[in-house]
Coordinates of C-alpha atoms in Angstrom, one line a residue:
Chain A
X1 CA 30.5 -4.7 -46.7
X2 CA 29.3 -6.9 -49.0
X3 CA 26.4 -8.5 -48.2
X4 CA 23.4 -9.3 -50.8
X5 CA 20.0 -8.2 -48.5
X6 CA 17.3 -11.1 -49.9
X7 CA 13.9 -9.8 -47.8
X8 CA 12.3 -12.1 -49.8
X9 CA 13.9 -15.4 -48.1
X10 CA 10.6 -15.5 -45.3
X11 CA 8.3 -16.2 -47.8
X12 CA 10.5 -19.6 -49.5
X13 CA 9.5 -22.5 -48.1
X14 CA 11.3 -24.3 -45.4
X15 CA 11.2 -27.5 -46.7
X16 CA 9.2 -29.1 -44.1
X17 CA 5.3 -29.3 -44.8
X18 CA 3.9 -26.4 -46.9
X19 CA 5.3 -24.0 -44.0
X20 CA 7.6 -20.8 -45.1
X21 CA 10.1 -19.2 -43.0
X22 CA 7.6 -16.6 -41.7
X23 CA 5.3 -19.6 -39.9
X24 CA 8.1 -20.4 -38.4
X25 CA 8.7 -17.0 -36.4
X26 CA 5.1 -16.6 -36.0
X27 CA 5.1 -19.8 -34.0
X28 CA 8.2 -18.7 -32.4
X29 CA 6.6 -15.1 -31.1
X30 CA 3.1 -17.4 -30.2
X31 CA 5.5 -19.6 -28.0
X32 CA 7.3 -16.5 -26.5
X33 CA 3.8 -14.6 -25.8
X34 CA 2.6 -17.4 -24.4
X35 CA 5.6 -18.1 -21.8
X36 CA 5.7 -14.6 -21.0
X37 CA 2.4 -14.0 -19.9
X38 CA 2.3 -17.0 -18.2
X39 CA 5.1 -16.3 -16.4
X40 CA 4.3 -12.8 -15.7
X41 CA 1.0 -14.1 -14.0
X42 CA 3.0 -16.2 -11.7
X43 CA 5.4 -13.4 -10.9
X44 CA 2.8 -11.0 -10.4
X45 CA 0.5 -13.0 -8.1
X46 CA 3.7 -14.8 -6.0
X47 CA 5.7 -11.0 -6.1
X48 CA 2.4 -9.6 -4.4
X49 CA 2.8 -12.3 -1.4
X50 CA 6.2 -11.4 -1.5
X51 CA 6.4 -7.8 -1.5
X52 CA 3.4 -7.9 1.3
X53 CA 5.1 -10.8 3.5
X54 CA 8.5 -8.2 3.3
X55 CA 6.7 -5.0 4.7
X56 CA 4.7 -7.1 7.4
X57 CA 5.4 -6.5 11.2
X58 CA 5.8 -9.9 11.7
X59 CA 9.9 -10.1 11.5
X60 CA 10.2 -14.2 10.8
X61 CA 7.6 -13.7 7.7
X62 CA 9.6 -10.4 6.6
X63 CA 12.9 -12.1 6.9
X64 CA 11.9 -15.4 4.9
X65 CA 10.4 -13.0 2.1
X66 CA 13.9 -10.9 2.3
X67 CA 15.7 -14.6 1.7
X68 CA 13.5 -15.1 -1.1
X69 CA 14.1 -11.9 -3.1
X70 CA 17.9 -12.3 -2.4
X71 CA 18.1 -15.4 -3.6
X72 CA 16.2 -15.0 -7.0
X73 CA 17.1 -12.1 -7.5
X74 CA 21.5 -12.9 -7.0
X75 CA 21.7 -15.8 -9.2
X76 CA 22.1 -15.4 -12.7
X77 CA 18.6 -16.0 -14.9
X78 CA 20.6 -18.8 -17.3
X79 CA 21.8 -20.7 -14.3
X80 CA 18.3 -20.7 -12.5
X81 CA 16.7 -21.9 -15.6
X82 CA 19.2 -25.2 -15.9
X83 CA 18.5 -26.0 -12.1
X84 CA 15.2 -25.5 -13.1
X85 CA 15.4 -28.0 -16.1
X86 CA 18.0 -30.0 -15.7
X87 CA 18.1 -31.0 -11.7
X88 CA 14.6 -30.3 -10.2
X89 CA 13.2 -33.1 -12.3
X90 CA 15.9 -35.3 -10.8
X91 CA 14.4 -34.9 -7.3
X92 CA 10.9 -35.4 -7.7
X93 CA 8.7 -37.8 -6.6
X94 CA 9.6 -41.2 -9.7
X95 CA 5.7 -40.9 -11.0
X96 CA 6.2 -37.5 -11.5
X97 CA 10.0 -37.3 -12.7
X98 CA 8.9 -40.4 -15.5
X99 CA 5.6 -37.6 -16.1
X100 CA 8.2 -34.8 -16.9
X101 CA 11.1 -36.8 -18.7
X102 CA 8.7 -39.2 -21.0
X103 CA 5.1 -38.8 -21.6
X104 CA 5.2 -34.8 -22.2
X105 CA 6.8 -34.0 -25.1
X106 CA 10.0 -31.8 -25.2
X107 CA 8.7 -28.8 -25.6
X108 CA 5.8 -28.8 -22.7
X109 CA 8.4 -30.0 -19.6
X110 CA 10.8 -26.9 -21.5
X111 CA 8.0 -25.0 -21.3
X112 CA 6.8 -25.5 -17.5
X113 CA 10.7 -25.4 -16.5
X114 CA 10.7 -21.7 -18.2
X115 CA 7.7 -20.6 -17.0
X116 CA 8.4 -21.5 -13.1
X117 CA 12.0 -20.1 -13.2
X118 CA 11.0 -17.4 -15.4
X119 CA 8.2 -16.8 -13.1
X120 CA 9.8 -17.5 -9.6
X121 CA 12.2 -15.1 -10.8
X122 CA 10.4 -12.3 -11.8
X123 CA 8.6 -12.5 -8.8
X124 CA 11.3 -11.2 -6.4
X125 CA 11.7 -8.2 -8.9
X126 CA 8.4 -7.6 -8.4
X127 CA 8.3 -8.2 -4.8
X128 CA 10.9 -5.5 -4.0
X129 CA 9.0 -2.9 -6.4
X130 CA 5.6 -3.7 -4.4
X131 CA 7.5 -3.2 -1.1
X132 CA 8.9 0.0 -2.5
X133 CA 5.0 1.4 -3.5
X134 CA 3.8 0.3 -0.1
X135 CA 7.0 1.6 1.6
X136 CA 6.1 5.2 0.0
X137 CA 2.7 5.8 1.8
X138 CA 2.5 7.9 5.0
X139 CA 2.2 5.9 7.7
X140 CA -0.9 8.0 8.9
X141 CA -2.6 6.0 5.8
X142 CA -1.5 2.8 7.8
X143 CA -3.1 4.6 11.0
X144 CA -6.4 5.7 9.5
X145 CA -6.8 2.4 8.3
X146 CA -6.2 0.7 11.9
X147 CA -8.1 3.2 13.3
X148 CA -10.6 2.5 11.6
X149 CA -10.9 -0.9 13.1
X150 CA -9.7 -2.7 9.4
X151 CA -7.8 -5.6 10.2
X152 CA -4.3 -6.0 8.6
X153 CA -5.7 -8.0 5.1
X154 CA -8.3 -5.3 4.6
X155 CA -6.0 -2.9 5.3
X156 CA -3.6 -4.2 2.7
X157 CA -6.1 -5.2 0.0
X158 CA -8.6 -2.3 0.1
X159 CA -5.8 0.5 1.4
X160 CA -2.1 0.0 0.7
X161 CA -2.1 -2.6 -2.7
X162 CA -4.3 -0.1 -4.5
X163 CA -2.3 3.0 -3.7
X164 CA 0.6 0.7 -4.5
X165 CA 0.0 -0.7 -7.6
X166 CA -0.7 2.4 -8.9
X167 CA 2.3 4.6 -7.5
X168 CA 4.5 1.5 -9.1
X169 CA 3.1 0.9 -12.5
X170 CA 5.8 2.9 -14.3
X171 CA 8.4 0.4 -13.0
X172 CA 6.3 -2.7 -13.0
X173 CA 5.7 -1.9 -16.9
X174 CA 9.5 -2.3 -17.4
X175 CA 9.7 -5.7 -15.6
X176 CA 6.7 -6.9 -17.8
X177 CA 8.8 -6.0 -21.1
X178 CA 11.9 -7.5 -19.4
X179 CA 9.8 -11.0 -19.2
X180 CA 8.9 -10.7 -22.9
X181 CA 12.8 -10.4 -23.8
X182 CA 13.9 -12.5 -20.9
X183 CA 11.3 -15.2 -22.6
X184 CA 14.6 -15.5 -24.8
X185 CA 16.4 -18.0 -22.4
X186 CA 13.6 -20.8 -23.4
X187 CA 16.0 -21.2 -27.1
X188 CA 18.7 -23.0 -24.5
X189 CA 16.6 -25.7 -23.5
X190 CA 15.1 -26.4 -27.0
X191 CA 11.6 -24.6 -26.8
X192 CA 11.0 -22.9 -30.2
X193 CA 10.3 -19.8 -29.2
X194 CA 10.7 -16.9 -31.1
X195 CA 14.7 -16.3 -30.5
X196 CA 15.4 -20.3 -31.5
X197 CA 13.0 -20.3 -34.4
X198 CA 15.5 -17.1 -35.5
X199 CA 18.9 -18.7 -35.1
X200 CA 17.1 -22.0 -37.1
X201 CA 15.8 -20.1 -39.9
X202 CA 19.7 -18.1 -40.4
X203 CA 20.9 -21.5 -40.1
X204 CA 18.9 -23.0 -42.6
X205 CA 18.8 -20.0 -45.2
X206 CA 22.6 -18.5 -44.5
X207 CA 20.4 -15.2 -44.2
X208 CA 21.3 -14.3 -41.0
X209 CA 21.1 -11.0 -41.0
X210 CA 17.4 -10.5 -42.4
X211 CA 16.3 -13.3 -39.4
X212 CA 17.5 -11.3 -36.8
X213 CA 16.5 -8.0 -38.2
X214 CA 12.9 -9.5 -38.2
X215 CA 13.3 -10.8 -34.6
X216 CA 14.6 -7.5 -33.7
X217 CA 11.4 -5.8 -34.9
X218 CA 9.1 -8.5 -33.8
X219 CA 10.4 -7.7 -30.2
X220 CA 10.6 -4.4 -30.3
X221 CA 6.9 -3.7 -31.6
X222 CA 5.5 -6.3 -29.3
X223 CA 7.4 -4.2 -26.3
X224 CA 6.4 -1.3 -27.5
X225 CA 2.5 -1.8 -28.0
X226 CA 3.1 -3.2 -24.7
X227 CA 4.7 -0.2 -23.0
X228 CA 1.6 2.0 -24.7
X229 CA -1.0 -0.4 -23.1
X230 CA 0.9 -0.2 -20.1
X231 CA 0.4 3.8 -20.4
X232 CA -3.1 3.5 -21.1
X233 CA -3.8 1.8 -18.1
X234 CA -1.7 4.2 -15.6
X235 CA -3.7 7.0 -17.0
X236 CA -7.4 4.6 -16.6
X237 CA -6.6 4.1 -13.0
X238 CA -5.1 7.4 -12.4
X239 CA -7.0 9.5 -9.1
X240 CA -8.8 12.9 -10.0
X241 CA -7.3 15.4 -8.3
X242 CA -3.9 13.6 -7.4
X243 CA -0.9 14.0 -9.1
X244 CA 1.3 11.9 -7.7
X245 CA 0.6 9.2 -4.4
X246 CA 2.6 9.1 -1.6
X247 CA 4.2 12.4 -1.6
X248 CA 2.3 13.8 0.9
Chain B
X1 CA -14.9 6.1 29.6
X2 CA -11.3 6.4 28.9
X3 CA -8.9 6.1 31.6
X4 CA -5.0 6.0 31.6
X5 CA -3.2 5.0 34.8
X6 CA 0.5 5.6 35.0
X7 CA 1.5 5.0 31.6
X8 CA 5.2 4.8 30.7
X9 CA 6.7 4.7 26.9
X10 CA 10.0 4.8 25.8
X11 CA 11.6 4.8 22.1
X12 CA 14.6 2.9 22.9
X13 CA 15.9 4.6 25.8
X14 CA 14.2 8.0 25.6
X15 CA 11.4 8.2 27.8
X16 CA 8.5 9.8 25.8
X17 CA 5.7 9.6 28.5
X18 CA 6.0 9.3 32.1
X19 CA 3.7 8.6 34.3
X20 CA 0.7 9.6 32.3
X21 CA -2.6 9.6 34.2
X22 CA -5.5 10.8 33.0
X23 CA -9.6 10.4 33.5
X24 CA -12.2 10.7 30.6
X25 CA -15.5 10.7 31.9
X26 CA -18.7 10.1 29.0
X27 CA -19.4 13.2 27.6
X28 CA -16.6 14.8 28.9
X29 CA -14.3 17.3 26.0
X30 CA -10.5 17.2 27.2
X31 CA -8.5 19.2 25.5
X32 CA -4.3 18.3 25.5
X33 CA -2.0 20.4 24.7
X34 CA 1.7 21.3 25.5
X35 CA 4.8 22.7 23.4
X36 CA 5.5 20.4 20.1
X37 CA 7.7 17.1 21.2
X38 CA 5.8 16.9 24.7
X39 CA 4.1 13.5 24.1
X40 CA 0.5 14.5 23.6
X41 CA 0.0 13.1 20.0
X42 CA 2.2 10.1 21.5
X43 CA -0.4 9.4 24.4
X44 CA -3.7 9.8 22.3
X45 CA -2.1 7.2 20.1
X46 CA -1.8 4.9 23.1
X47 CA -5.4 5.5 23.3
X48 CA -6.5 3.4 20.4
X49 CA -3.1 1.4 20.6
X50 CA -1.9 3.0 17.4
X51 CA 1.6 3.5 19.6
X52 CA 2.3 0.3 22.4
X53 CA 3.3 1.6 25.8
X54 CA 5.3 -0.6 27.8
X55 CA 4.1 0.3 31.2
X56 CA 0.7 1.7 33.3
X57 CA -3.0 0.9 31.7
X58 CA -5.6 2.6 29.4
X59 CA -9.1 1.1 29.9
X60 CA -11.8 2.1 27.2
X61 CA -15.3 1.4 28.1
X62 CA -13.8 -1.4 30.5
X63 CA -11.1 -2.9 27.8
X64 CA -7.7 -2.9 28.7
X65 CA -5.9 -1.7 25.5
X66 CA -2.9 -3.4 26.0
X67 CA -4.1 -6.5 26.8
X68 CA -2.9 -9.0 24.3
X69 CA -6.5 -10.9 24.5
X70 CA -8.0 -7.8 23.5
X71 CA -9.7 -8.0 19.9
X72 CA -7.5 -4.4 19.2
X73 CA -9.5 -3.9 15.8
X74 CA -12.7 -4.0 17.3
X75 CA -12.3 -1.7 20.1
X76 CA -10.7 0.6 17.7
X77 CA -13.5 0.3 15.5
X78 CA -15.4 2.0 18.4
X79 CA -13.7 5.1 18.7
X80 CA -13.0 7.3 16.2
X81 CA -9.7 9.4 15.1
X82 CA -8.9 12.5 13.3
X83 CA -5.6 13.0 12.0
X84 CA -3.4 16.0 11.4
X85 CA -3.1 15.2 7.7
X86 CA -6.8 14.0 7.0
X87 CA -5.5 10.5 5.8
X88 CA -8.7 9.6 3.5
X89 CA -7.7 7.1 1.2
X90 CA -7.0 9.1 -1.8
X91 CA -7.5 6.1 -4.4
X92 CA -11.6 6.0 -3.0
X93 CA -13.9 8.9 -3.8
X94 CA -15.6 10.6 -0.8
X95 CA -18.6 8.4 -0.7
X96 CA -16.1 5.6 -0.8
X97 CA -14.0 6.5 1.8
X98 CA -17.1 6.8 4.2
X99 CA -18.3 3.2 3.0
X100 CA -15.5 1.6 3.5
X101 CA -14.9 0.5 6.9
X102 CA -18.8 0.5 7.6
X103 CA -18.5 -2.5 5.2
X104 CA -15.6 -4.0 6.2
X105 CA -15.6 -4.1 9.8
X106 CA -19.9 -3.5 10.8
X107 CA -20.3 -6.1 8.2
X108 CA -23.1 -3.3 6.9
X109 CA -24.7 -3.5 3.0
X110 CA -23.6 -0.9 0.7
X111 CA -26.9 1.0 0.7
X112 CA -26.9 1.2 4.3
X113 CA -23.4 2.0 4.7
X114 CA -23.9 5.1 1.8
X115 CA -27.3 6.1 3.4
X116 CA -25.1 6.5 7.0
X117 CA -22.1 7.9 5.0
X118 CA -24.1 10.4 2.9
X119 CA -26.1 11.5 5.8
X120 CA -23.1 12.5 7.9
X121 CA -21.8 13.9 4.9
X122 CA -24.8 16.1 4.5
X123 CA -24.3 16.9 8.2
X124 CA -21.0 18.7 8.0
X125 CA -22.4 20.6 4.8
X126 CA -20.6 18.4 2.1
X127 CA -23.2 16.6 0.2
X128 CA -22.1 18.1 -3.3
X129 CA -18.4 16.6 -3.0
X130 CA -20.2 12.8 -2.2
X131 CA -18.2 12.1 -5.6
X132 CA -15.6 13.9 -5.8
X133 CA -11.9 12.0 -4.8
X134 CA -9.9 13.6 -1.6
X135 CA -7.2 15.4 -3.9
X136 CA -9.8 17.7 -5.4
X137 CA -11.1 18.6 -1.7
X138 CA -9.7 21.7 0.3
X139 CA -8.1 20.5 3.5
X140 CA -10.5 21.9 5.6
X141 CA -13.4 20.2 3.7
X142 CA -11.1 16.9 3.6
X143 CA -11.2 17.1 7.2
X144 CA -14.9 17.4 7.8
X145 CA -15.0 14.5 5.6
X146 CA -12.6 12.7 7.7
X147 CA -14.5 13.3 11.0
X148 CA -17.7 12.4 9.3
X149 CA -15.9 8.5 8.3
X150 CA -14.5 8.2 11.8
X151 CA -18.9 9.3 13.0
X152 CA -20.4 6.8 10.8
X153 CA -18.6 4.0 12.5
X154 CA -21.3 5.6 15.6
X155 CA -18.1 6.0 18.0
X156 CA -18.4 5.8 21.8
X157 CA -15.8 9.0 21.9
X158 CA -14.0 10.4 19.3
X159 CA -9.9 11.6 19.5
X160 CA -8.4 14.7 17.5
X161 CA -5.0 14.6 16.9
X162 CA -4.1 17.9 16.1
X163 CA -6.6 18.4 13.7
X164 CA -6.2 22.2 12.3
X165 CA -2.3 21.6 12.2
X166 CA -2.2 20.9 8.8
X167 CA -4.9 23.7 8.3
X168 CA -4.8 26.8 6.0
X169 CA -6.1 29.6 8.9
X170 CA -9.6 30.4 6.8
X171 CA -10.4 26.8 7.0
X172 CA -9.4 26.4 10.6
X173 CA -13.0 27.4 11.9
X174 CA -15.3 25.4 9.8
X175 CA -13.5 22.3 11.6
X176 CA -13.6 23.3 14.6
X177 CA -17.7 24.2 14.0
X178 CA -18.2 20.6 13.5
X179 CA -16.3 19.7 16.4
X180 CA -18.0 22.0 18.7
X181 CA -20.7 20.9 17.3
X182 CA -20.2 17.2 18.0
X183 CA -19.2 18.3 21.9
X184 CA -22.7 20.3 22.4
X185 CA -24.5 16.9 21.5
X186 CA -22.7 15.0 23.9
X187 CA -19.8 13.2 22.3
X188 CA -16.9 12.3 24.3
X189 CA -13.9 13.8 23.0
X190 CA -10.1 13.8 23.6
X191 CA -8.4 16.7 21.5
X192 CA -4.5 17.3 20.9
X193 CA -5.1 20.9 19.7
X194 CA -3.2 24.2 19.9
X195 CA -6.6 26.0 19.6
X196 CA -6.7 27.3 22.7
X197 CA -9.9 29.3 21.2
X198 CA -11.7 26.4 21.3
X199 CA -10.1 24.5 24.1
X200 CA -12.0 27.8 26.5
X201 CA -15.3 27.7 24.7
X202 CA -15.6 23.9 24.7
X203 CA -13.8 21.9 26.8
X204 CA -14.6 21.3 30.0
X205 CA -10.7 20.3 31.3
X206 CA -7.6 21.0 30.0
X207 CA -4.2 18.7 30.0
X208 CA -1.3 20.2 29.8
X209 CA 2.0 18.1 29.4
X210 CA 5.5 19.1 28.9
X211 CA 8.7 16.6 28.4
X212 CA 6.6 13.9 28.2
X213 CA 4.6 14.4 31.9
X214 CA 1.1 15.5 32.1
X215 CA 2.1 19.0 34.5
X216 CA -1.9 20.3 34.8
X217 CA -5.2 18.5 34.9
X218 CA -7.9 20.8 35.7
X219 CA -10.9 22.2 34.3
X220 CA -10.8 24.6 31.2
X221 CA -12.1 27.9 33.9
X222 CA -9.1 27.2 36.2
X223 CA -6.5 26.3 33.3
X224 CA -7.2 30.0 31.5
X225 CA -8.0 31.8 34.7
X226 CA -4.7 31.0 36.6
X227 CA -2.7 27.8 35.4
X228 CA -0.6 26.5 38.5
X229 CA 2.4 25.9 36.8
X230 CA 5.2 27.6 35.7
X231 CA 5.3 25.9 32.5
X232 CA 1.9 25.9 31.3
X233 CA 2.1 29.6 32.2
X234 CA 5.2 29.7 29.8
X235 CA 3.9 28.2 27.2
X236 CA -0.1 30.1 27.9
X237 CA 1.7 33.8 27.6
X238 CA 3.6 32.3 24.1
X239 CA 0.8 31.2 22.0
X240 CA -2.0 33.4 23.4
X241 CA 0.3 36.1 22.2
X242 CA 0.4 35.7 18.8

């Protein structure tokens, strides 16, 4: 193959202001950080209703939750994103549809459509994985607990979701890293994030290759230091004495 | 104080209890025991409505358990249980787990809740494991703990539910200690247990059920000294032979 490596094509200028091509991604990877923790604080907070609604006794409040995961969870990301984007807007309320279309700019209503599908989304992976930790305890925990005289919140909040969260945190880490790359979809409806700031700067420079081998590292140390964060806390909030929860 | 009148269970359309009727007076130790699948950890559940039961009554301290009026928590905050496998809360250290449900339910502080906690702690010799986590406990000292959380809710009677099953034999004894213990001072107890060691020193009656009926109700002397039934005398010759 013949192609002439130029590693020195992030640091030309772009034409546009006094930026180079390296502002460019680092506005990209702050856009992309910035939809994925968002998101990830949605998913987190509405997967914990979810996963807790889908373990409840009640059967109605279990059933709905059950709908919810299927449904997020069977339709492809990309399509759930142009719902999201294109036809919700359509259906709300005319003050807040002429709010959305004209008087925030492009990038914020691309923006709040990512994070809410990104988010929504992620929440019914997170929902099954929080069922699943819950799922694992002995039921005597669930009896000590009644016994006890807690009522079913406490018992949930100071009982199950701690044992929970911590027997699931290895899985839970990999849905976190799958928001960061899954942040990607965002390039289709024109926010700038870090894959779109990519494909503009090989279009604008013919370097392809060196863009997307930066991108590729760019993700890949972000997930990583993520995944080692991740590690560090399962090890903070692991229990002396106690292998592994839920086995017993 | 407890009192169970004809209660009937089934899990879909095996019967596991049949016509259970029992009497716990205050202050009284029952011991139940029976071969394994008989019901008895099934009926002390009903007791604190950890199982439902679809037929008969259980009235605790005048409160019909399976009344659907009845605030269940409370009244379950009232009496405390002992499981077969401990069930701390594994994620809370010892003090924790004793604090907890003092909190929660009696709406007590923190200080009093660990003064109560610790004190009962002390009481079944474990004040140096106040903060240690349950996983670096033996299971007999897990236990103690256990009946000491269920104590510092101050219980009107206390249920066992088999709790030496899970037991290594050397640390059978120091449970039952505390248990014994806990009857000499008064406690009402109801004990699924296969110590039949203790069920002759302590108790003062002894249930026996089989297939899900209660066969003997009689007091500990008569039980040991010449059960009535065929069954419990079965089942008396197999375990006091080993």
């Amino acid at each position: 193959m013949n192609y002439h490596w130029d590693w020195g094509v992030f640091f030309k200028p772009t034409g546009i202001g006094s930026e180079i091509y390296l502002d460019w991604f680092m506005t990209g990877l702050g856009w992309t950080i910035a939809l994925a923790l968002t998101s990830w604080i949605i998913a987190l907070f509405i997967g914990t209703i979810i996963g807790v609604a889908r373990t409840l006794p009640n059967k109605i409040i279990a059933n709905l939750a059950a709908g919810y995961v299927a449904l997020f969870r069977n339709v492809p990301l990309l399509i759930q994103l142009f719902i999201w984007y294109f036809m919700v807007p359509d259906y709300l309320p005319e003050s807040l549809e002429l709010w959305f279309k004209q008087d925030i700019n492009p990038a914020t209503s691309a923006f709040i459509s990512t994070v809410i599908c990104l988010g929504l989304f992620t929440a019914a992976r997170v929902a099954e994985q929080i069922r699943t930790g819950i799922e694992a305890l002995p039921q005597g925990q669930i009896n000590a607990g009644l016994a006890l005289g807690l009522r079913l919140p406490q018992l949930y909040k100071d009982v199950l979701l701690p044992q929970a969260f911590r027997i699931i945190i290895p899985p839970i880490t990999s849905e976190f890293l799958n928001v960061f790359k899954n942040s990607s979809v965002a390039s289709l409806i024109g926010l700038m994030e870090l894959l779109a700031q990519t494909k503009q700067t090989a279009e604008f420079t013919a370097n392809l290759f060196e863009a997307f081998t930066l991108a590729t590292l760019i993700y890949f140390v972000l997930n990583m230091s993520l995944m080692l964060l991740m590690r560090k806390l399962e090890k903070r909030v692991q229990v002396p004495g106690l292998i592994a929860l839920g086995g017993k | 104080m407890i009192s169970i009148e004809h209660i009937n269970k089934w899990y879909g359309d095996f019967q596991v209890l049949t016509d259970c009727t029992a009497d716990i007076s205050k202050g009284e130790v029952v011991v139940v025991c029976g071969p394994s699948g008989s019901g008895k950890s099934t009926l002390i559940k009903c007791v604190n409505a950890l199982e439902p039961f679809q037929e008969g009554r259980i009235i605790v301290d005048g409160i019909s358990v399976g009344d659907p009026q009845t605030d269940l928590p409370l009244l379950r905050s009232r009496i405390g249980m002992v499981f077969q496998n401990f069930e701390l809360f594994p994620h809370l250290s010892i003090t924790e787990n004793l604090m907890l449900a003092q909190q929660r339910v009696l709406g007590r502080s923190a200080d009093e809740a660990r003064d109560t906690g610790l004190k009962l702690l002390d009481r079944v010799g474990l004040k140096a494991q106040a903060a240690k986590f349950p996983g670096q406990l033996s299971g007999g000292q897990q236990q103690r703990v256990a009946i000491a959380r269920a104590l510092a809710m101050n219980p009107i009677a206390m249920l066992f539910d088999e709790p030496t099953s899970a037991l290594d034999p050397e640390m059978v004894n120091e449970v039952l200690d505390v248990m014994t213990e806990l009857a000499q001072e008064g406690m009402t107890m109801m004990c699924v247990t296969h110590e039949m060691g203790f069920a002759r020193r302590v108790a003062n009656r002894v249930i026996f059920m089989d297939k899900g009926h209660i066969e003997e109700d009689c007091s500990a002397v008569e039980f040991f000294g010449s059960p009535r039934g065929e069954r419990a005398q079965h089942f008396l010759s197999k375990i006091l032979h080993n």
